[in-house]
Amino acid sequence: MATGRRPGRRLAVEHLVSYGGIVYRHGAQGVEILLCGRSEPGIWGLPKGTPLPGESGEETARREVREETGLDVRIEGKVGVIEYWFTRPELCKRFHKRVHYYLMTPVGGSLDQHDQEYDIVRWFPLAEAERLLTYSNEAELVRQAEALIAQGQAAGRREDDP
């Protein structure tokens, strides 16, 4: 059975780390979650990105949320980590990615100031956000965030707490 790979050739593995946020607010009809979307091909996700040299995880998460959503945020705590694999055959590489997510609330900024990585950034009721998210591991993190919001606290200490 042909696999499309040359015999004896293994893909190199590269490990990546990113940081992002689950941004929420209390709207008129309950908790709302901020999602970033691409109308083509219809992808909805949570804001995230890779650290700049010397940047902490929290700094990365705040910067990426600001860039991708236009909002300044306050971190309430950690929600969790998702992991996934993807392949870039043209680079002859497999990637293992870990994304650390923080629970966040907006403290300023404006959605119309988001960058062009996404063409849609908007608030959704929590249950609708869970349904819209393209990747099930992100939807599971939103469910975890929902429990933390209901408790009125985020799990774990922040990186920059004394």
mmCIF file of C-alpha atoms in Angstrom:
data_model
loop_
_atom_site.group_PDB
_atom_site.id
_atom_site.type_symbol
_atom_site.label_atom_id
_atom_site.label_comp_id
_atom_site.label_asym_id
_atom_site.label_seq_id
_atom_site.Cartn_x
_atom_site.Cartn_y
_atom_site.Cartn_z
ATOM 1 C CA MET A 1 0.000 0.000 0.000
ATOM 2 C CA ALA A 2 1.488 3.343 -1.046
ATOM 3 C CA THR A 3 1.824 5.986 1.656
ATOM 4 C CA GLY A 4 3.153 8.828 -0.482
ATOM 5 C CA ARG A 5 6.438 8.852 1.469
ATOM 6 C CA ARG A 6 9.797 7.589 0.380
ATOM 7 C CA PRO A 7 10.888 4.413 2.158
ATOM 8 C CA GLY A 8 13.282 5.076 5.027
ATOM 9 C CA ARG A 9 12.627 8.819 5.138
ATOM 10 C CA ARG A 10 11.227 10.085 8.436
ATOM 11 C CA LEU A 11 9.840 13.543 8.977
ATOM 12 C CA ALA A 12 11.742 15.738 11.398
ATOM 13 C CA VAL A 13 9.724 16.737 14.477
ATOM 14 C CA GLU A 14 9.650 20.304 15.766
ATOM 15 C CA HIS A 15 8.052 21.293 19.080
ATOM 16 C CA LEU A 16 6.176 24.606 19.225
ATOM 17 C CA VAL A 17 4.533 26.551 22.031
ATOM 18 C CA SER A 18 1.889 29.274 21.844
ATOM 19 C CA TYR A 19 -0.191 31.269 24.311
ATOM 20 C CA GLY A 20 -3.715 32.578 23.987
ATOM 21 C CA GLY A 21 -6.823 33.711 25.731
ATOM 22 C CA ILE A 22 -10.421 32.883 26.393
ATOM 23 C CA VAL A 23 -11.834 36.387 26.665
ATOM 24 C CA TYR A 24 -15.239 36.690 28.321
ATOM 25 C CA ARG A 25 -17.692 39.301 29.494
ATOM 26 C CA HIS A 26 -21.070 39.336 31.191
ATOM 27 C CA GLY A 27 -23.617 40.375 28.563
ATOM 28 C CA ALA A 28 -27.331 41.038 28.811
ATOM 29 C CA GLN A 29 -28.089 37.331 28.316
ATOM 30 C CA GLY A 30 -25.218 35.855 30.317
ATOM 31 C CA VAL A 31 -21.575 35.064 29.671
ATOM 32 C CA GLU A 32 -20.238 35.848 26.204
ATOM 33 C CA ILE A 33 -17.004 34.557 24.660
ATOM 34 C CA LEU A 34 -14.932 36.402 22.066
ATOM 35 C CA LEU A 35 -14.142 34.401 18.919
ATOM 36 C CA CYS A 36 -11.969 35.166 15.912
ATOM 37 C CA GLY A 37 -13.165 33.987 12.528
ATOM 38 C CA ARG A 38 -12.257 33.654 8.900
ATOM 39 C CA SER A 39 -15.257 33.791 6.608
ATOM 40 C CA GLU A 40 -13.314 31.711 4.097
ATOM 41 C CA PRO A 41 -13.080 28.792 4.883
ATOM 42 C CA GLY A 42 -15.449 29.320 7.819
ATOM 43 C CA ILE A 43 -13.063 28.806 10.726
ATOM 44 C CA TRP A 44 -13.761 30.043 14.274
ATOM 45 C CA GLY A 45 -11.078 29.973 16.939
ATOM 46 C CA LEU A 46 -9.616 31.505 20.063
ATOM 47 C CA PRO A 47 -6.884 34.143 19.782
ATOM 48 C CA LYS A 48 -3.358 32.786 20.252
ATOM 49 C CA GLY A 49 0.184 33.145 19.004
ATOM 50 C CA THR A 50 3.865 32.514 19.501
ATOM 51 C CA PRO A 51 6.160 34.346 21.909
ATOM 52 C CA LEU A 52 8.676 36.942 20.884
ATOM 53 C CA PRO A 53 12.214 36.485 22.242
ATOM 54 C CA GLY A 54 12.276 37.151 25.989
ATOM 55 C CA GLU A 55 8.485 37.385 26.273
ATOM 56 C CA SER A 56 6.668 35.498 29.050
ATOM 57 C CA GLY A 57 3.628 33.358 28.389
ATOM 58 C CA GLU A 58 1.300 35.960 29.892
ATOM 59 C CA GLU A 59 2.914 38.766 27.901
ATOM 60 C CA THR A 60 2.523 36.722 24.726
ATOM 61 C CA ALA A 61 -1.124 35.935 25.461
ATOM 62 C CA ARG A 62 -1.990 39.595 26.160
ATOM 63 C CA ARG A 63 -0.137 40.817 23.059
ATOM 64 C CA GLU A 64 -1.688 38.211 20.770
ATOM 65 C CA VAL A 65 -5.193 38.915 22.080
ATOM 66 C CA ARG A 66 -4.601 42.652 21.567
ATOM 67 C CA GLU A 67 -3.338 42.116 18.005
ATOM 68 C CA GLU A 68 -6.014 39.634 16.946
ATOM 69 C CA THR A 69 -9.031 41.208 18.687
ATOM 70 C CA GLY A 70 -8.180 44.870 19.293
ATOM 71 C CA LEU A 71 -8.874 44.492 23.023
ATOM 72 C CA ASP A 72 -6.640 45.083 26.002
ATOM 73 C CA VAL A 73 -7.224 42.361 28.566
ATOM 74 C CA ARG A 74 -6.599 41.410 32.162
ATOM 75 C CA ILE A 75 -5.595 37.839 32.927
ATOM 76 C CA GLU A 76 -7.643 36.139 35.635
ATOM 77 C CA GLY A 77 -5.754 32.848 35.613
ATOM 78 C CA LYS A 78 -4.866 29.751 33.651
ATOM 79 C CA VAL A 79 -7.517 27.607 31.981
ATOM 80 C CA GLY A 80 -5.500 24.794 30.463
ATOM 81 C CA VAL A 81 -3.304 23.511 27.667
ATOM 82 C CA ILE A 82 -4.191 21.873 24.377
ATOM 83 C CA GLU A 83 -1.810 19.823 22.262
ATOM 84 C CA TYR A 84 -1.978 18.764 18.659
ATOM 85 C CA TRP A 85 0.146 17.542 15.781
ATOM 86 C CA PHE A 86 0.258 18.758 12.212
ATOM 87 C CA THR A 87 2.441 18.053 9.196
ATOM 88 C CA ARG A 88 3.991 20.379 6.641
ATOM 89 C CA PRO A 89 5.074 17.970 3.878
ATOM 90 C CA GLU A 90 6.681 20.773 1.875
ATOM 91 C CA LEU A 91 9.053 21.315 4.837
ATOM 92 C CA CYS A 92 9.433 17.578 5.499
ATOM 93 C CA LYS A 93 8.391 18.267 9.103
ATOM 94 C CA ARG A 94 5.864 17.217 11.692
ATOM 95 C CA PHE A 95 4.987 19.702 14.393
ATOM 96 C CA HIS A 96 3.881 19.076 17.964
ATOM 97 C CA LYS A 97 2.195 22.209 19.300
ATOM 98 C CA ARG A 98 1.212 23.070 22.889
ATOM 99 C CA VAL A 99 -1.059 26.071 23.398
ATOM 100 C CA HIS A 100 -1.489 27.506 26.912
ATOM 101 C CA TYR A 101 -4.750 29.409 27.452
ATOM 102 C CA TYR A 102 -5.590 32.044 30.044
ATOM 103 C CA LEU A 103 -8.984 33.275 31.198
ATOM 104 C CA MET A 104 -9.232 36.992 30.395
ATOM 105 C CA THR A 105 -11.567 39.960 30.679
ATOM 106 C CA PRO A 106 -11.481 43.092 28.512
ATOM 107 C CA VAL A 107 -10.254 46.325 30.085
ATOM 108 C CA GLY A 108 -10.036 48.548 26.994
ATOM 109 C CA GLY A 109 -9.499 48.698 23.269
ATOM 110 C CA SER A 110 -11.969 48.200 20.452
ATOM 111 C CA LEU A 111 -12.895 45.236 18.256
ATOM 112 C CA ASP A 112 -12.555 47.396 15.151
ATOM 113 C CA GLN A 113 -8.813 47.644 15.883
ATOM 114 C CA HIS A 114 -8.061 43.948 15.301
ATOM 115 C CA ASP A 115 -5.382 42.962 12.800
ATOM 116 C CA GLN A 116 -6.065 41.277 9.476
ATOM 117 C CA GLU A 117 -5.255 37.721 10.567
ATOM 118 C CA TYR A 118 -9.006 37.280 11.060
ATOM 119 C CA ASP A 119 -11.746 39.095 9.203
ATOM 120 C CA ILE A 120 -14.397 38.652 11.919
ATOM 121 C CA VAL A 121 -14.028 39.202 15.667
ATOM 122 C CA ARG A 122 -17.208 39.111 17.732
ATOM 123 C CA TRP A 123 -18.891 38.126 20.961
ATOM 124 C CA PHE A 124 -21.087 35.021 21.167
ATOM 125 C CA PRO A 125 -23.201 33.576 23.974
ATOM 126 C CA LEU A 126 -21.149 30.885 25.666
ATOM 127 C CA ALA A 127 -23.113 27.882 24.363
ATOM 128 C CA GLU A 128 -23.052 29.233 20.803
ATOM 129 C CA ALA A 129 -19.301 29.877 21.028
ATOM 130 C CA GLU A 130 -18.764 26.246 22.073
ATOM 131 C CA ARG A 131 -20.767 25.049 19.050
ATOM 132 C CA LEU A 132 -19.046 27.398 16.594
ATOM 133 C CA LEU A 133 -15.448 26.614 17.505
ATOM 134 C CA THR A 134 -13.861 24.647 14.688
ATOM 135 C CA TYR A 135 -11.643 22.516 16.914
ATOM 136 C CA SER A 136 -13.117 20.342 19.656
ATOM 137 C CA ASN A 137 -10.128 20.835 21.969
ATOM 138 C CA GLU A 138 -10.809 24.593 22.022
ATOM 139 C CA ALA A 139 -14.501 23.943 22.740
ATOM 140 C CA GLU A 140 -13.464 21.737 25.671
ATOM 141 C CA LEU A 141 -11.320 24.579 27.044
ATOM 142 C CA VAL A 142 -14.294 26.936 26.800
ATOM 143 C CA ARG A 143 -16.296 24.439 28.879
ATOM 144 C CA GLN A 144 -13.489 24.455 31.447
ATOM 145 C CA ALA A 145 -13.488 28.264 31.398
ATOM 146 C CA GLU A 146 -17.256 28.237 31.948
ATOM 147 C CA ALA A 147 -16.764 26.281 35.165
ATOM 148 C CA LEU A 148 -14.072 28.715 36.325
ATOM 149 C CA ILE A 149 -16.263 31.711 35.526
ATOM 150 C CA ALA A 150 -19.124 30.127 37.473
ATOM 151 C CA GLN A 151 -16.790 29.650 40.436
ATOM 152 C CA GLY A 152 -15.703 33.260 40.145
ATOM 153 C CA GLN A 153 -12.058 32.349 39.948
ATOM 154 C CA ALA A 154 -9.458 30.922 37.593
ATOM 155 C CA ALA A 155 -7.415 27.860 38.474
ATOM 156 C CA GLY A 156 -3.785 28.245 39.384
ATOM 157 C CA ARG A 157 -1.529 31.177 40.033
ATOM 158 C CA ARG A 158 -0.517 33.635 37.384
ATOM 159 C CA GLU A 159 3.089 33.544 36.187
ATOM 160 C CA ASP A 160 3.840 37.040 37.423
ATOM 161 C CA ASP A 161 2.208 36.681 40.856
ATOM 162 C CA PRO A 162 4.756 37.078 43.669
#
